[in-house]
Coordinates of C-alpha atoms and ligand atoms in Angstrom, one line a residue:
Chain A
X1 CA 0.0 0.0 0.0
X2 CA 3.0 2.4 1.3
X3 CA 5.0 1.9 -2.2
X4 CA 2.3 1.9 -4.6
X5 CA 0.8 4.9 -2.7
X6 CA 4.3 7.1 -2.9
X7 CA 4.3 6.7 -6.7
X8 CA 0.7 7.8 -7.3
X9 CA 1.6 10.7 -4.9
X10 CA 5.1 11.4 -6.6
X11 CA 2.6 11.2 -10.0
X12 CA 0.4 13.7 -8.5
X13 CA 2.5 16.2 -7.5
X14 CA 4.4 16.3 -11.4
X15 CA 0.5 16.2 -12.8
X16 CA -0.6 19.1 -10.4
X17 CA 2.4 21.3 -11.5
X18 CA 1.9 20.6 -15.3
X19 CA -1.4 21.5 -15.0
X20 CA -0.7 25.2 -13.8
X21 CA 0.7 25.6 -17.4
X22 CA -3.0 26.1 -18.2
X23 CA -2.5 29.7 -16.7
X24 CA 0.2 30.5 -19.3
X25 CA -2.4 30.0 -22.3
X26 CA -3.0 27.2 -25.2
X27 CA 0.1 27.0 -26.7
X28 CA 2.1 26.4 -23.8
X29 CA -0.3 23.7 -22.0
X30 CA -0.9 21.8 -25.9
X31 CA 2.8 22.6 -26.5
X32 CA 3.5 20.4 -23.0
X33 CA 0.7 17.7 -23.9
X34 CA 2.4 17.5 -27.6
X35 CA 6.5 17.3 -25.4
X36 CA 4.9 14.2 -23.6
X37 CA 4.1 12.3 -26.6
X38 CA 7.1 12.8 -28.3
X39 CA 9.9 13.0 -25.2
X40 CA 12.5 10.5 -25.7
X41 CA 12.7 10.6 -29.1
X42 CA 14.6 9.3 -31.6
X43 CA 15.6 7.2 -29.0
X44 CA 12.6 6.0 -27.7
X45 CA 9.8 5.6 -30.0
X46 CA 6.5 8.4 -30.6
X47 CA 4.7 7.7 -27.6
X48 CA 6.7 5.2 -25.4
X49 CA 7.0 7.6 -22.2
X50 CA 3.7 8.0 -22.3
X51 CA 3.0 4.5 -22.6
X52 CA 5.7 3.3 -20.3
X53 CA 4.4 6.2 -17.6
X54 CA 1.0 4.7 -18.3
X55 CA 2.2 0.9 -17.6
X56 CA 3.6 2.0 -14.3
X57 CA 0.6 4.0 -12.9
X58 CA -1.3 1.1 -13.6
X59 CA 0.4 -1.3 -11.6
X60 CA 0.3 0.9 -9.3
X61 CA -2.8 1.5 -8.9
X62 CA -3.9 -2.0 -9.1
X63 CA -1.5 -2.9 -6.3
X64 CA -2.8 -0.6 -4.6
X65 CA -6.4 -1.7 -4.9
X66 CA -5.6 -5.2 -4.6
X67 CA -3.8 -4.6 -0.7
X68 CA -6.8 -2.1 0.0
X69 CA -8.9 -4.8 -0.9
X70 CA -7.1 -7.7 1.1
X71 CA -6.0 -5.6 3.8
X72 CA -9.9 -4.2 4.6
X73 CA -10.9 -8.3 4.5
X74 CA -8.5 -8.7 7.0
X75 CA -9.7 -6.2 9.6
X76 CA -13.3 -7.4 9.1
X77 CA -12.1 -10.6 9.6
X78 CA -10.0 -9.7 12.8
X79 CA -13.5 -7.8 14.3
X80 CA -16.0 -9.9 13.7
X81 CA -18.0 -8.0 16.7
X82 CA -19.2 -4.2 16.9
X83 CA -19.4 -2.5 20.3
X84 CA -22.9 -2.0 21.2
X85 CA -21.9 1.3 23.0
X86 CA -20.5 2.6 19.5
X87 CA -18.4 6.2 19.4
X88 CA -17.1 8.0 16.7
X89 CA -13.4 7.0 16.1
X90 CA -9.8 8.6 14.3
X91 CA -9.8 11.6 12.9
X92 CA -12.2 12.5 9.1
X93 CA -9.2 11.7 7.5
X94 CA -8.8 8.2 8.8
X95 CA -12.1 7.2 9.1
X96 CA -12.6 7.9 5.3
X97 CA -9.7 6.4 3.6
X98 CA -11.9 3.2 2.5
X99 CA -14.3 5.2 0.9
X100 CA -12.5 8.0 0.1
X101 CA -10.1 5.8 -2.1
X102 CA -13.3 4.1 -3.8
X103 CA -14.5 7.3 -5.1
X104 CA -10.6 8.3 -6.0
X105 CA -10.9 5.2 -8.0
X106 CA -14.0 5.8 -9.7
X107 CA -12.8 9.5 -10.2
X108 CA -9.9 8.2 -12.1
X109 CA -12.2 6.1 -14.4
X110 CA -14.2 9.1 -15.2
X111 CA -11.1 11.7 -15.5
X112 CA -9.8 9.2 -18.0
X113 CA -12.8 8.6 -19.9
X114 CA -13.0 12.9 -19.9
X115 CA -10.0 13.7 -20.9
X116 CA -8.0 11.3 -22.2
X117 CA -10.1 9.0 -24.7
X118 CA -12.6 12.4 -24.7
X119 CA -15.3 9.6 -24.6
X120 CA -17.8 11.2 -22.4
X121 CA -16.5 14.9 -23.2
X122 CA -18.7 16.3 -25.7
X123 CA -17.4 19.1 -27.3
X124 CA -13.2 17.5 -26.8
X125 CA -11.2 17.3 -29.8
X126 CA -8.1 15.3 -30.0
X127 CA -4.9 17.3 -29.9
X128 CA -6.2 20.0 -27.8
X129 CA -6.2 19.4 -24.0
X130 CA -6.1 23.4 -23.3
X131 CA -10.0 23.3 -25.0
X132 CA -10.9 20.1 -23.5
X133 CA -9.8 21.3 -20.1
X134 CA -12.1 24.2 -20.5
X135 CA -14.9 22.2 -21.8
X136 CA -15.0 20.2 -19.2
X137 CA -15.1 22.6 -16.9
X138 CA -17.8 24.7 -18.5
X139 CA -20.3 21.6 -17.9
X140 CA -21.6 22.0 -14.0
X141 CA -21.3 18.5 -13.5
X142 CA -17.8 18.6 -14.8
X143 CA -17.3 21.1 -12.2
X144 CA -18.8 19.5 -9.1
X145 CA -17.0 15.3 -10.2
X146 CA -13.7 17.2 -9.9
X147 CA -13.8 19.7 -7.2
X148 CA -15.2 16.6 -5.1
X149 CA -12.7 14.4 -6.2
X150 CA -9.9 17.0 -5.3
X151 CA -11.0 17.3 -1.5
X152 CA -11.6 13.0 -1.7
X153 CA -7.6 13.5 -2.4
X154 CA -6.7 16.1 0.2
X155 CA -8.0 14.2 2.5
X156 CA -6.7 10.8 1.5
X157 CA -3.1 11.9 0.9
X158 CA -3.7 13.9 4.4
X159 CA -4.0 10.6 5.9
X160 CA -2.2 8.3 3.3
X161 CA 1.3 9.8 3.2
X162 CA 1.6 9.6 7.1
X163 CA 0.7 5.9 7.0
X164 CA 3.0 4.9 4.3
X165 CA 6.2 6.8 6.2
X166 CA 5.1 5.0 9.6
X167 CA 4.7 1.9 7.6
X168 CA 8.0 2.3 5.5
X169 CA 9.4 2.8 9.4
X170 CA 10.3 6.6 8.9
X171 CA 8.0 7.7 12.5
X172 CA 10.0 8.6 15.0
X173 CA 9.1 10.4 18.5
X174 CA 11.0 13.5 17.1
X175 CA 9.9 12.9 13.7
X176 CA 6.6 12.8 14.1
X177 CA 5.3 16.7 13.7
X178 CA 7.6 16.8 10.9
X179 CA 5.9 14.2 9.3
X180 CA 2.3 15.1 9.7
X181 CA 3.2 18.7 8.5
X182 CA 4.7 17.3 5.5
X183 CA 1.0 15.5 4.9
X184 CA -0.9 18.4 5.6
X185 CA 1.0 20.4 3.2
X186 CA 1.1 18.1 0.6
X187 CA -2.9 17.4 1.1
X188 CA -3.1 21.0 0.7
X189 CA -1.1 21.8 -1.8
X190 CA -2.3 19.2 -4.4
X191 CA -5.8 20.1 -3.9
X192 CA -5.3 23.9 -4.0
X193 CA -3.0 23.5 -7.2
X194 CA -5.6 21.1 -8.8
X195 CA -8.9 23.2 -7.6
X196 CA -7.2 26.4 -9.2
X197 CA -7.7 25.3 -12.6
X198 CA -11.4 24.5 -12.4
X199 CA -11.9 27.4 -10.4
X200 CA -9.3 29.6 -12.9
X201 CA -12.2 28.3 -16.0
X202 CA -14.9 28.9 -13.7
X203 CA -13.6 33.0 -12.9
X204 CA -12.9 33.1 -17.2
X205 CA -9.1 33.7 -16.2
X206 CA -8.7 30.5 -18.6
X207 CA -10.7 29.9 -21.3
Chain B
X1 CA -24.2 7.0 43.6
X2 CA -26.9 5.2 42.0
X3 CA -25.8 3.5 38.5
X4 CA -27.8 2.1 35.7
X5 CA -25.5 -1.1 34.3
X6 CA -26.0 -2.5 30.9
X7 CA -23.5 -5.4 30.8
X8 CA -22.9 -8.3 28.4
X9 CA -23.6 -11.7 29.7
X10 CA -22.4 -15.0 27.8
X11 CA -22.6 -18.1 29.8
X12 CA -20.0 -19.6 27.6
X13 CA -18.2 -19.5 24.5
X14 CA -20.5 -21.5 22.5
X15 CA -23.8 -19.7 23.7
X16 CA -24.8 -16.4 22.1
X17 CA -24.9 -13.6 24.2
X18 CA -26.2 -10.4 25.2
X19 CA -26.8 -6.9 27.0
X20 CA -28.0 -7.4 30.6
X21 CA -29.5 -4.1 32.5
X22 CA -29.1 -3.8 36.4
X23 CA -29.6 -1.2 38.9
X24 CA -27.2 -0.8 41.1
X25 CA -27.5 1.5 44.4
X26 CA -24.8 2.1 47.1
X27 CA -22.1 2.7 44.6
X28 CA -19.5 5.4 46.5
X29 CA -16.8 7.4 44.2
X30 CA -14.0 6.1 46.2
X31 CA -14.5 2.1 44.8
X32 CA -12.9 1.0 41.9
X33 CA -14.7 -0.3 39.0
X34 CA -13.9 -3.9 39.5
X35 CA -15.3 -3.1 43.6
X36 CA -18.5 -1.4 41.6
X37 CA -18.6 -5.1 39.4
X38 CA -18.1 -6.6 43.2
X39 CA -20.7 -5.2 44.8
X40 CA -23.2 -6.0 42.0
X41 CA -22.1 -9.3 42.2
X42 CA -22.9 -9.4 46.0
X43 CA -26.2 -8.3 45.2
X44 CA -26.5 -10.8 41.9
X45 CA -25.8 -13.5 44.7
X46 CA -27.9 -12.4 47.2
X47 CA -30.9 -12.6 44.9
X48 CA -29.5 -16.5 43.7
X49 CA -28.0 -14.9 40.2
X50 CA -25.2 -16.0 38.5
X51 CA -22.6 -13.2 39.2
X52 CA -20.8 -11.4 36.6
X53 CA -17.6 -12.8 35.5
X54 CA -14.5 -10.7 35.1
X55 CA -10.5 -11.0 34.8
X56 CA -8.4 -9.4 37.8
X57 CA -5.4 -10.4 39.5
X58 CA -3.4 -7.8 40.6
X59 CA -5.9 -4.6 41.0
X60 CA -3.1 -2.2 40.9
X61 CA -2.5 -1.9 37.2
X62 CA 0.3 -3.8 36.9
X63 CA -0.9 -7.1 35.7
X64 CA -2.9 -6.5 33.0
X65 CA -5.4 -9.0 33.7
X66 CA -8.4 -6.6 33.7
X67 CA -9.8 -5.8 31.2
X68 CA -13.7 -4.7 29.5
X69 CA -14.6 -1.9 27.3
X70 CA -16.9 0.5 29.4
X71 CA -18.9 2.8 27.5
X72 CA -17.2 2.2 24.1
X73 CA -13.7 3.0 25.3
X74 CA -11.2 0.3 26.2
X75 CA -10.8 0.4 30.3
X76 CA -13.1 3.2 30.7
X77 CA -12.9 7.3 30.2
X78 CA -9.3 7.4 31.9
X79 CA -5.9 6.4 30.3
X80 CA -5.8 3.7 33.0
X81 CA -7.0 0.0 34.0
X82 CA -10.1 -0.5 34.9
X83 CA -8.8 -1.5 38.1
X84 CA -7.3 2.0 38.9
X85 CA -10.5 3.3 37.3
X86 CA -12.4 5.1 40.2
X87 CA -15.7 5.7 40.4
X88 CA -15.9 9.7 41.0
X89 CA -15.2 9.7 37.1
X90 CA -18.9 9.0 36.3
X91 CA -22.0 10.7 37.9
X92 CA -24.9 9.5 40.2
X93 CA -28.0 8.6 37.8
X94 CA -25.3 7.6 34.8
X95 CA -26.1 4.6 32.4
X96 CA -22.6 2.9 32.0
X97 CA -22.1 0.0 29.1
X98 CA -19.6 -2.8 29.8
X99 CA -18.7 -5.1 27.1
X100 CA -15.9 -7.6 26.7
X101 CA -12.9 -6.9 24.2
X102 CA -14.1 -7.5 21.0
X103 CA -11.6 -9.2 18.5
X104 CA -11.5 -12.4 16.5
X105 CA -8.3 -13.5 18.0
X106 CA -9.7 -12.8 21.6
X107 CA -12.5 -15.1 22.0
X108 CA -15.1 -14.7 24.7
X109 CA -14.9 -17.4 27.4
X110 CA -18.0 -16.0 29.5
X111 CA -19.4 -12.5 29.8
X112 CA -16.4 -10.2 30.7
X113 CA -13.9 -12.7 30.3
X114 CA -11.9 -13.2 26.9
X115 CA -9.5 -15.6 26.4
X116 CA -6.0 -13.6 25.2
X117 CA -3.5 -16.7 24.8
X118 CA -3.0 -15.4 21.8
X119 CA -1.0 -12.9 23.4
X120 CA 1.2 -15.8 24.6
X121 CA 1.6 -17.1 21.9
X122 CA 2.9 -13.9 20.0
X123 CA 5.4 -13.7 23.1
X124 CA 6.6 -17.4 22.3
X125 CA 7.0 -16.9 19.0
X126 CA 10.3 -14.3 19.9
X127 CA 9.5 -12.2 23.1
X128 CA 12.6 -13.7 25.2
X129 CA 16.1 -13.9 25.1
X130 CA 18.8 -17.3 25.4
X131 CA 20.7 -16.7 28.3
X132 CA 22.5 -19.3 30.1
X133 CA 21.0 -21.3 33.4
X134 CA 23.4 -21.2 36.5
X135 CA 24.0 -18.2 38.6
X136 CA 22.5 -14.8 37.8
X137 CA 25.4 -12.7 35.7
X138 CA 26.3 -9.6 37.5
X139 CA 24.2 -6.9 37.0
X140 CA 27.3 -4.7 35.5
X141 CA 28.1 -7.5 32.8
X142 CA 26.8 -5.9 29.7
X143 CA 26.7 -2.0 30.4
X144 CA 23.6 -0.9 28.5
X145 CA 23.7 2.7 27.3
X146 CA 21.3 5.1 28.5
X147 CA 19.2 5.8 25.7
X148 CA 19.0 2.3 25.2
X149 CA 17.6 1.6 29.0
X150 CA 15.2 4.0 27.9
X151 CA 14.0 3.1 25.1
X152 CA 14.0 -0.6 26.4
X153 CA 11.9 0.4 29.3
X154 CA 9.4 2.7 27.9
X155 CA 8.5 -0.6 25.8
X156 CA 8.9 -2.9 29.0
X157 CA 6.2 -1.0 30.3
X158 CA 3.5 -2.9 28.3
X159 CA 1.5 -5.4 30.8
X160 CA 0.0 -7.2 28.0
X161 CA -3.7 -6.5 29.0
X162 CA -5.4 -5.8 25.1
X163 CA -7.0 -2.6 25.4
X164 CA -5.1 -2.2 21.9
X165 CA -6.3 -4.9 20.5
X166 CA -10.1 -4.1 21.4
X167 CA -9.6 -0.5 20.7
X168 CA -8.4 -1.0 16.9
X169 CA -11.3 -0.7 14.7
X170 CA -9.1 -3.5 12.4
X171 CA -8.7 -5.9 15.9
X172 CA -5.0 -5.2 15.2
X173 CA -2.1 -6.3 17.7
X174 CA 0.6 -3.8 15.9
X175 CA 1.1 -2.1 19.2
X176 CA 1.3 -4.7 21.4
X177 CA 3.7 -6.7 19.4
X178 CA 5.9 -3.4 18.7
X179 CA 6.4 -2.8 22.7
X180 CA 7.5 -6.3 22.7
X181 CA 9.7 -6.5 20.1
X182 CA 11.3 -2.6 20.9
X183 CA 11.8 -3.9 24.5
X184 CA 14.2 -6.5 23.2
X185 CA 15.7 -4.8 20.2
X186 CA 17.1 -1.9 22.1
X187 CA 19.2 -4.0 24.5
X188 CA 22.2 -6.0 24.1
X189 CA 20.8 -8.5 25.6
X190 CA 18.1 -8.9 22.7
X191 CA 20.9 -8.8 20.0
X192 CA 21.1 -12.1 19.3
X193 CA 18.0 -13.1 18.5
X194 CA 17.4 -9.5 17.2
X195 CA 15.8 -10.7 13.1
X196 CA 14.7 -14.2 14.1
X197 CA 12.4 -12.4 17.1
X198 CA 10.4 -9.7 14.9
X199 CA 9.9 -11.9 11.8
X200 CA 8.7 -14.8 14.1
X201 CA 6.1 -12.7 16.4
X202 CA 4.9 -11.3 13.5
X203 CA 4.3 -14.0 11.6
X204 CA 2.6 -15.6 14.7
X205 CA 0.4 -12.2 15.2
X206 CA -1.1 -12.8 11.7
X207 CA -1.6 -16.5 12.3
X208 CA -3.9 -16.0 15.4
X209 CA -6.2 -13.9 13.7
X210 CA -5.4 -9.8 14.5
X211 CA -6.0 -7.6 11.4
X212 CA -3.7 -5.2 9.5
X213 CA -2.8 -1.6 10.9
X214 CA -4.4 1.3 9.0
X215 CA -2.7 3.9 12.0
X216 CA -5.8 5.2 13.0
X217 CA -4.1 5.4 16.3
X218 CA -6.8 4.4 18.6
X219 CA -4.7 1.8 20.5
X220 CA -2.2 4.3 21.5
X221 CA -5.1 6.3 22.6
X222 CA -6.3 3.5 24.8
X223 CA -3.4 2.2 25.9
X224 CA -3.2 2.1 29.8
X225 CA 0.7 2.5 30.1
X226 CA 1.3 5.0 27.3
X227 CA 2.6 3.0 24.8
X228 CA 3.6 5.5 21.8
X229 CA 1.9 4.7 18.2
X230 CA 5.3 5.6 16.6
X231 CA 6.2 2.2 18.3
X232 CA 4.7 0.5 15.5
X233 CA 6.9 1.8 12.9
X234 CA 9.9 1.4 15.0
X235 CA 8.9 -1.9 13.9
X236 CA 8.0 -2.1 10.9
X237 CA 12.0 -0.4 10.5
X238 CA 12.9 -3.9 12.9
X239 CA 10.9 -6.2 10.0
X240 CA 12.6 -4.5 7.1
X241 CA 15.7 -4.3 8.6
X242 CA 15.3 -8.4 9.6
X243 CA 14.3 -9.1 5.8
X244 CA 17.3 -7.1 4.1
X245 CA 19.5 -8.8 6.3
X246 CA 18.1 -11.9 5.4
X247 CA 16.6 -13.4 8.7
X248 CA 14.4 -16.0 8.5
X249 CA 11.1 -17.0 10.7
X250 CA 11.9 -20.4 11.4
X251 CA 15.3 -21.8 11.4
Ligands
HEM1 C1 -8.6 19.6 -11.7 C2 -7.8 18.6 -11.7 C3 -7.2 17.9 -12.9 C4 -7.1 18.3 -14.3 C5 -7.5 19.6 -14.9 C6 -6.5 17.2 -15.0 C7 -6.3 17.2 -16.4 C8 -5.7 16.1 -17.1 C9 -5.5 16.1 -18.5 C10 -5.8 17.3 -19.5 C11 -5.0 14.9 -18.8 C12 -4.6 14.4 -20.2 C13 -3.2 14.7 -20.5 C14 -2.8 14.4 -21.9 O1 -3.5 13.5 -22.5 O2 -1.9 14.9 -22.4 C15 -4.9 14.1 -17.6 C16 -4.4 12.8 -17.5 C17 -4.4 12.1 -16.3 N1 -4.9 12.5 -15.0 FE1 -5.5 14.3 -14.6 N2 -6.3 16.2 -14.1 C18 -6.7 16.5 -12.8 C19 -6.7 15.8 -11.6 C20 -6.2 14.5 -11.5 C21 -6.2 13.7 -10.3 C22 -6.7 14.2 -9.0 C23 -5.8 12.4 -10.7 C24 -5.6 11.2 -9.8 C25 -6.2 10.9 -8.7 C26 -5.5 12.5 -12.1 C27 -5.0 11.4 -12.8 C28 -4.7 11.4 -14.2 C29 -4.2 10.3 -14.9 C30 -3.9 8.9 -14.3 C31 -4.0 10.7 -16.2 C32 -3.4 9.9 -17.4 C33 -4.3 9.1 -18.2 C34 -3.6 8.5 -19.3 O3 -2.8 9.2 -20.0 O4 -3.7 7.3 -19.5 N3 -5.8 13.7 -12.6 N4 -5.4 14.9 -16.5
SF4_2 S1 0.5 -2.0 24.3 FE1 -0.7 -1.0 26.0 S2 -2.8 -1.5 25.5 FE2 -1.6 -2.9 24.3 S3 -1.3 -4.7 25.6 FE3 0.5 -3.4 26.1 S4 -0.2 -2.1 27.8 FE4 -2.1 -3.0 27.0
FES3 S1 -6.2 -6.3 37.8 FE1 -4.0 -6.2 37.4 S2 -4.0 -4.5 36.0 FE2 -6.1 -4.5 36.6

């Protein structure tokens, strides 16, 4: 869970930064999407970063679904039993990260489907994420999949990176505010930088 | 004080179970819980019931025999046993809920009472050191550093009694197993055995049945001697460690 976690998150933060290039207009966000097809090259072939990019975030993401799914069988299985006195336990955070990484998944389905096949985007042409970007934002239910999705991640990352260094063994006693600062900020920071360009089409500062 | 009890009776592990209500009267706020459970129970036989059943040995927190979840929290609303668990921390006219800890890998034996060998097992598995029989060694032998006394007893301080275990939402034993395994690690003493013992009473924790860690902290929260949740990835650090150097679980 830690591993495959930490490269979805390492993922996330490169996505989240590309993505600002929307604010520097068309050319320059196409002119990136156009770079990521082609990097490599002549050495690698047209596409095979992208591809090989693709491969990994896909194992990754299955891995981590598959120990999600084992792990949460597990814990059923280990408390078999509620409390009858029941109380509200662990922070939002915590409490959410089954859930929260279910509609994460089912996000990422939808994301894909939107912007990168342009299946269920109507008015996306291919070749031109800068317009598809905006189209999808210009649909309210565009709007409201992704800006719930982006506090789904905050949260989950808030939660998630913490977990993964105590599990990779990195908590310490004096480590241990150093580390959950490091989550909050990286919670809030991928969610601020990913809400800004819904919100940036939303205000007409892109578009 | 005057108390309204709801607590689980089971007459055995094979019978289902349930929540019993009593009224109790008489209760004073200098009595422990376990003298509250007493007194019921001097009532219960008065009127020809079966009393409740409960674990205790000690009744000064030190043995970790006691042990039931009152009112949803593992030994009750203080960060103690519920032997040292007085009864001026609840008010006159309260409704208090005592259940047994709840976990797959602590079966109940009847009403309060769980059985927790798998506890002993864990501590089989790797919690002890090979020393040889014949006259103690002098105490000065193997000089321990400080911060490895420290570290050693802050983990030594773990009486085994499960509040961790019946506080994790997951029935996980992560914290228990950590203080054992972090006692031993720190001191020479421990070196020895040092891969060998984490693999091993980890491998027996997942055998008898606790569930994964998901670090939602609660056991740290219930824990009665202050055992720190970073604990568990001081040992997770132990397991990796034990697996790059190659260790094995049985040998
Ligand atoms: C407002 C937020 C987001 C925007 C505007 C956005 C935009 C985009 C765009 C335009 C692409 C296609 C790039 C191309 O084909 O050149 C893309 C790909 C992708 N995005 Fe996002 N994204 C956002 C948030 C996220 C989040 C939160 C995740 C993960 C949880 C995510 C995961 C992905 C993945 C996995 C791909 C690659 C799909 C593929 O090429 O197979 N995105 N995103
Ligand atoms: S770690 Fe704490 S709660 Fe768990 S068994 Fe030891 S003393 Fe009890
Ligand atoms: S009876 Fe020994 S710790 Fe409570």
């Amino acid at each position: 869970m830690a591993v495959s976690g930490l490269i979805m998150l390492l993922y996330l933060v490169v996505h989240m930064l590309a993505n600002l290039k929307i604010f520097f207009g068309a050319a320059d966000f196409n002119g990136y999407a156009h770079w990521l097809r082609t990097v490599g090259e002549p050495f690698l072939h047209h596409e095979w970063f992208l591809w090989s990019a693709r491969l990994v975030l896909l194992a990754a993401v299955t891995a981590h679904a598959v120990s999600a799914y084992q792990l949460s069988r597990l814990d059923r299985a280990a408390r078999p039993q509620r409390y009858v006195h029941r109380r509200r336990r662990a922070s939002y955070a915590t409490r959410t990260m089954r859930w929260g990484g279910v509609i994460l998944g089912l996000f990422v389905v939808w994301h894909v489907l939107d912007l990168t096949t342009l299946t269920v985007n109507e008015r996306a042409a291919p070749g031109r994420p800068y317009e598809n970007v905006v189209a999808t934002f210009s649909t309210w239910y565009g709007n409201t999949v992704y800006l719930a999705a982006m506090l789904a991640l905050g949260l989950h990352v808030r939660h998630g990176f913490w977990s993964a260094a105590q599990t990779l063994g990195a908590g310490r006693a004096r480590r241990d505010r150093v580390l959950k600062a490091t989550a909050n900020v990286l919670a809030a920071v991928l969610t601020l930088g990913f809400v800004s360009v819904p919100v940036g089409v939303m205000t007409g500062l892109v578009g | 004080m005057r108390l309204t009890l709801n607590i689980w009776r089971q007459p055995d592990a094979a019978s289902p179970g349930g929540m019993h209500t009593y009224e109790l009267d008489g209760v004073s706020p200098e009595m422990s819980f376990l003298e509250m459970l007493d007194t019921l129970n001097e009532e219960l036989t008065r009127r020809g019931e079966e009393p409740v059943a409960f674990d205790h040995d000690c009744r000064e927190g030190i043995c970790g025999a006691c042990g039931m979840v009152i009112n949803g929290q593992a030994h009750g609303p203080e960060r103690t046993t519920a032997c040292q668990l007085h009864m001026r921390h609840f008010s006159d006219g309260e409704t208090i809920d005592v259940e047994p800890w709840r976990a797959a890998a602590f079966p109940v034996v009847k009403d309060l009472v769980v059985d927790r060998g798998a506890f002993d097992r864990v501590v089989g598995a790797g919690g002890y050191i090979t020393v040889p029989t014949g006259s103690a060694p002098d105490a000065h032998a193997t000089p321990v550093p400080k911060p490895a006394a420290e570290t050693a007893f802050e983990h030594a301080e773990c009486i085994g009694c499960g509040a961790c275990v019946a506080a994790c939402p997951n029935g996980s034993a992560m914290l228990f197993t950590s203080a054992k395994v972090n006692h031993l690690a720190a001191l020479p003493q421990g070196a020895p055995e040092r891969e060998s013992r984490v693999l091993r009473m980890v491998e027996q924790m997942d055998e008898e049945g606790f569930g994964g860690c998901t670090l939602t902290g609660e056991c740290a929260t219930a824990c009665p001697k202050g055992i720190p949740l970073f604990s568990i990835s001081s040992m997770n650090r132990e397991y990796l460690r034990a697996v790059r150097k190659g260790g094995e679980a049985t040998d």
